[in-house]
XYZ file of C-alpha atoms in Angstrom:
331
model
C 0.000 0.000 0.000
C 2.848 2.347 0.827
C 4.485 1.838 -2.594
C 1.162 2.355 -4.331
C 0.654 5.633 -2.370
C 4.082 6.929 -3.448
C 3.359 5.999 -7.040
C 0.051 7.848 -6.916
C 1.756 10.957 -5.488
C 4.336 10.934 -8.261
C 1.604 10.692 -10.862
C -0.153 13.702 -9.337
C 3.074 15.740 -9.326
C 3.753 14.899 -12.978
C 0.224 15.855 -14.006
C 0.469 19.131 -12.053
C 3.831 20.039 -13.685
C 2.434 19.222 -17.114
C -0.565 21.501 -16.508
C 1.706 24.390 -15.416
C 3.834 23.946 -18.545
C 0.752 24.138 -20.762
C -0.356 27.388 -19.104
C 3.087 28.987 -19.485
C 3.363 27.922 -23.111
C -0.058 29.352 -23.911
C 0.896 32.686 -22.293
C 4.128 32.947 -24.327
C 6.394 32.914 -21.258
C 8.183 29.814 -22.477
C 9.730 29.988 -25.985
C 8.585 27.376 -28.422
C 11.140 25.020 -29.814
C 12.485 26.041 -33.226
C 13.087 23.822 -36.174
C 16.690 23.807 -37.470
C 15.561 25.824 -40.516
C 13.969 28.512 -38.316
C 17.077 28.787 -36.146
C 19.334 29.066 -39.214
C 17.122 31.755 -40.735
C 17.257 33.863 -37.590
C 21.032 33.502 -37.381
C 21.479 34.643 -40.980
C 19.215 37.663 -40.443
C 21.134 38.680 -37.334
C 24.399 38.276 -39.176
C 23.221 40.510 -42.004
C 22.066 43.139 -39.516
C 25.349 43.156 -37.642
C 27.596 43.184 -40.656
C 25.847 45.592 -42.998
C 23.638 47.806 -40.874
C 20.438 46.118 -42.032
C 17.516 44.922 -39.863
C 18.852 42.754 -37.091
C 20.962 45.479 -35.476
C 19.438 48.278 -33.422
C 21.725 51.094 -34.591
C 22.272 52.408 -38.099
C 25.196 50.765 -39.861
C 25.797 48.209 -37.120
C 29.069 46.305 -37.258
C 29.922 43.590 -34.780
C 28.132 45.678 -32.167
C 25.073 46.182 -34.330
C 22.836 45.125 -31.472
C 23.959 48.131 -29.425
C 21.569 51.042 -29.168
C 22.693 54.280 -30.806
C 24.178 56.438 -27.987
C 23.429 59.623 -29.979
C 19.992 59.077 -31.518
C 18.959 61.747 -33.967
C 22.448 63.263 -34.175
C 24.528 63.537 -37.320
C 27.660 61.356 -37.142
C 31.146 62.293 -38.340
C 33.999 59.803 -38.666
C 37.302 61.695 -38.295
C 40.297 59.784 -39.614
C 44.023 60.526 -39.707
C 45.430 58.038 -42.201
C 49.145 58.764 -41.857
C 50.605 55.280 -41.467
C 52.458 55.689 -44.736
C 52.910 59.454 -44.930
C 54.106 62.504 -43.017
C 52.389 63.014 -39.675
C 51.873 66.744 -39.255
C 52.177 68.099 -35.733
C 48.746 69.718 -35.987
C 46.831 66.521 -36.815
C 45.904 65.635 -33.236
C 44.777 69.191 -32.565
C 42.802 69.233 -35.830
C 40.903 66.068 -34.922
C 40.217 67.365 -31.419
C 39.029 70.733 -32.743
C 36.655 69.159 -35.254
C 35.199 67.053 -32.444
C 34.911 70.080 -30.152
C 33.120 72.395 -32.583
C 30.651 69.635 -33.367
C 29.798 69.075 -29.708
C 29.696 72.753 -28.769
C 27.371 73.596 -31.636
C 25.279 70.464 -31.224
C 25.487 69.945 -34.993
C 27.106 66.503 -34.912
C 29.092 64.017 -32.857
C 32.523 62.755 -33.872
C 34.149 59.368 -33.681
C 37.941 59.837 -33.949
C 40.235 57.185 -35.413
C 43.995 57.570 -35.773
C 44.050 54.751 -38.302
C 41.814 53.955 -41.250
C 40.374 50.576 -40.261
C 36.880 52.011 -39.671
C 36.598 53.006 -43.325
C 34.729 49.834 -44.167
C 31.258 48.485 -44.801
C 32.316 45.070 -43.570
C 33.878 43.622 -40.457
C 37.269 44.343 -38.908
C 38.743 41.033 -37.733
C 39.804 40.944 -34.108
C 42.799 39.233 -32.531
C 43.577 37.870 -29.077
C 40.391 37.496 -27.068
C 38.497 38.812 -30.116
C 39.851 36.166 -32.475
C 37.204 35.193 -35.007
C 35.004 38.196 -34.168
C 34.395 41.549 -35.779
C 35.551 44.403 -33.544
C 34.051 47.463 -35.260
C 30.856 48.424 -33.485
C 29.679 50.371 -36.547
C 30.266 50.302 -40.293
C 30.423 53.250 -42.685
C 26.644 53.101 -43.030
C 26.417 54.593 -39.515
C 28.112 57.875 -40.490
C 26.869 60.920 -42.391
C 30.300 62.241 -43.382
C 34.020 61.547 -43.072
C 36.694 64.087 -42.182
C 40.085 62.906 -43.445
C 43.648 64.136 -42.977
C 45.533 61.508 -44.992
C 49.126 61.539 -46.208
C 51.121 59.153 -48.353
C 49.803 56.139 -50.227
C 47.708 55.043 -47.254
C 46.978 51.506 -46.113
C 43.405 51.096 -47.369
C 42.678 47.705 -48.893
C 41.110 47.501 -52.343
C 37.769 46.753 -50.699
C 38.090 49.741 -48.353
C 38.797 51.983 -51.330
C 35.633 50.733 -53.018
C 33.683 51.298 -49.795
C 34.980 54.879 -49.434
C 34.102 55.792 -53.012
C 30.660 54.185 -52.664
C 30.069 55.992 -49.346
C 30.175 59.326 -51.163
C 29.268 58.538 -54.765
C 26.489 55.980 -54.258
C 25.238 56.566 -50.716
C 25.145 60.353 -51.063
C 27.250 61.006 -47.950
C 29.907 63.678 -47.347
C 33.704 63.874 -47.376
C 35.733 66.746 -45.927
C 39.496 66.715 -46.518
C 42.135 68.999 -45.073
C 45.801 69.942 -45.320
C 48.153 67.352 -46.885
C 45.310 65.541 -48.640
C 46.836 66.785 -51.890
C 49.787 64.423 -51.361
C 47.632 61.482 -50.260
C 46.756 58.439 -52.367
C 48.640 59.785 -55.381
C 48.753 56.193 -56.633
C 44.941 56.020 -56.592
C 43.538 58.180 -59.422
C 39.909 57.738 -58.338
C 40.709 59.466 -55.055
C 42.210 62.446 -56.872
C 39.079 62.729 -58.992
C 36.859 62.514 -55.926
C 38.647 65.231 -53.915
C 39.311 67.419 -56.956
C 43.087 67.560 -57.344
C 46.580 66.662 -56.165
C 49.166 69.067 -54.770
C 52.031 70.249 -56.970
C 53.864 72.292 -54.324
C 53.326 74.408 -51.193
C 54.715 77.519 -49.532
C 54.379 79.510 -46.310
C 53.055 83.051 -46.587
C 50.689 85.587 -45.105
C 48.592 85.954 -48.253
C 45.483 87.869 -49.178
C 42.470 85.598 -49.684
C 39.742 86.308 -52.213
C 36.328 84.872 -51.351
C 34.844 83.889 -54.708
C 31.579 82.575 -53.302
C 30.559 84.478 -50.138
C 27.190 82.689 -50.222
C 28.678 79.265 -49.574
C 28.089 78.130 -45.956
C 30.958 79.378 -43.787
C 32.584 81.502 -46.492
C 31.538 84.641 -44.618
C 33.393 83.575 -41.454
C 35.908 86.437 -41.789
C 33.175 89.005 -42.445
C 34.747 90.226 -45.687
C 35.324 89.140 -49.267
C 39.088 89.586 -48.823
C 41.288 88.975 -45.775
C 44.856 88.073 -44.872
C 45.667 84.502 -43.852
C 48.989 83.029 -42.739
C 49.407 79.297 -43.389
C 51.177 76.812 -45.609
C 49.316 77.250 -48.881
C 49.020 74.397 -51.385
C 49.348 74.749 -55.145
C 47.153 72.231 -56.914
C 47.615 70.372 -60.182
C 45.604 67.855 -62.202
C 43.030 66.530 -61.901
C 42.211 70.003 -60.517
C 40.084 71.873 -63.041
C 37.606 74.731 -62.871
C 35.337 72.504 -64.936
C 35.106 70.001 -62.066
C 35.142 71.993 -58.809
C 33.350 74.999 -57.347
C 36.074 77.299 -55.993
C 35.098 79.105 -52.803
C 38.381 80.851 -51.945
C 41.682 81.490 -53.719
C 44.904 83.377 -53.104
C 45.355 86.837 -54.544
C 48.586 86.509 -56.599
C 49.278 90.223 -56.112
C 49.974 89.477 -52.434
C 52.567 86.790 -53.237
C 56.262 87.022 -53.954
C 57.367 86.745 -57.558
C 58.828 83.314 -56.826
C 55.527 82.018 -55.468
C 53.476 83.618 -58.242
C 55.444 81.552 -60.731
C 54.114 78.358 -59.167
C 50.900 78.924 -61.155
C 51.477 81.112 -64.195
C 47.698 81.215 -64.753
C 47.302 82.823 -61.280
C 44.567 80.340 -60.304
C 45.577 79.597 -56.688
C 42.443 77.831 -55.460
C 42.675 76.852 -51.777
C 39.087 76.010 -50.769
C 36.496 74.344 -52.976
C 33.429 72.119 -52.943
C 32.122 69.663 -55.492
C 29.562 66.999 -56.142
C 30.731 63.426 -56.479
C 27.918 61.222 -57.687
C 25.144 61.631 -55.125
C 27.549 62.934 -52.469
C 29.369 66.102 -51.451
C 33.118 66.821 -51.138
C 34.755 69.826 -49.427
C 38.499 70.402 -49.831
C 40.414 72.955 -47.740
C 44.158 73.235 -48.266
C 44.907 74.913 -44.936
C 45.605 73.513 -41.485
C 49.384 73.102 -41.301
C 49.952 74.921 -37.944
C 47.991 74.661 -34.704
C 47.196 78.365 -34.907
C 44.952 77.764 -37.908
C 42.772 75.373 -35.917
C 42.617 77.867 -33.036
C 41.360 80.633 -35.317
C 37.629 81.160 -34.546
C 37.027 82.252 -38.162
C 38.529 79.024 -39.458
C 36.540 77.013 -36.934
C 33.303 78.633 -38.111
C 34.201 77.891 -41.722
C 34.903 74.234 -40.904
C 31.706 73.829 -38.882
C 29.571 75.096 -41.733
C 31.539 73.057 -44.267
C 30.922 69.853 -42.311
C 27.229 70.651 -41.992
C 27.063 71.156 -45.766
C 28.895 67.875 -46.362
C 26.373 66.122 -44.121
C 23.514 67.479 -46.186
C 22.232 69.769 -43.422
C 22.775 73.008 -45.361
C 22.251 73.333 -49.118
C 24.596 75.154 -51.490
C 25.148 75.590 -55.201
C 28.413 73.896 -56.219
C 28.156 74.386 -59.963
C 31.688 74.734 -61.402
C 32.513 78.248 -62.601
C 35.334 79.625 -64.775
C 38.291 81.499 -63.357
C 37.119 85.119 -62.858
C 40.569 86.655 -63.265
C 43.250 88.034 -60.959
C 41.532 91.195 -59.677
C 40.076 91.104 -56.175
C 36.293 91.494 -56.123
């Protein structure tokens, strides 16, 4: 009788547990078992979301951390990159990156992610090492950003795929690219880059030169409050593929303010130093200045850069139709 009683109690316990399980399953508190095909489908969707910024990740352009929530929802995003692994590292680069980040935060116009290498210029995954072996370590891909600010020098270390991703970021995705001092000597072995930014540098010189503002209506071009002003920096002299048929010149040097030796660097007197251009669906802004720290401390220059970045991000519109050289006289 005792054994029968124990057996009866066990049966009651089993029936009670089974009833509880049915209630929980009906309420959705217990996940239903998946078929292998369902599990595989969910894994593929999550992988696509994490790697390419598609559904499956919570933030735009999610990389390996695509499931992370965007810490700056609703804000424009700028990726600031100093790609100098193969070229000259100017002393002002760190200050330039910090200044670009600061003016974005102070104005509330955008937030900046700073990288001292170029590995984040990718739409794919950056392979980790050590404890991250076999995992992607970039929390976001290029799809997350609205524009890139670059200070490259030398041939760079971008892979062929990264080069394709950078071109597509601007040309196909309609995003922005802002490039600063020394970009004219960057990627000179990559013709597509020269076409995208508008020209390579032929030479440079230091001078306190008079600047002529060709387009005072362009965002930030009025930062000095005049259509001419003096500016002391290391000025670049551009060569092909630079052409007035391809870029919209915003500022140029007044050759009358230069020494005879420096005037001879461009016999046509077309010393463009700041321009903007369309590249496919996207926007490119090229400023040749920024060699010394003092340039980045100049509040006029900071205002110009802030407005330039906003234009590159598509916040502020502007006409960038190429125009012919107006001549040497100051307007």
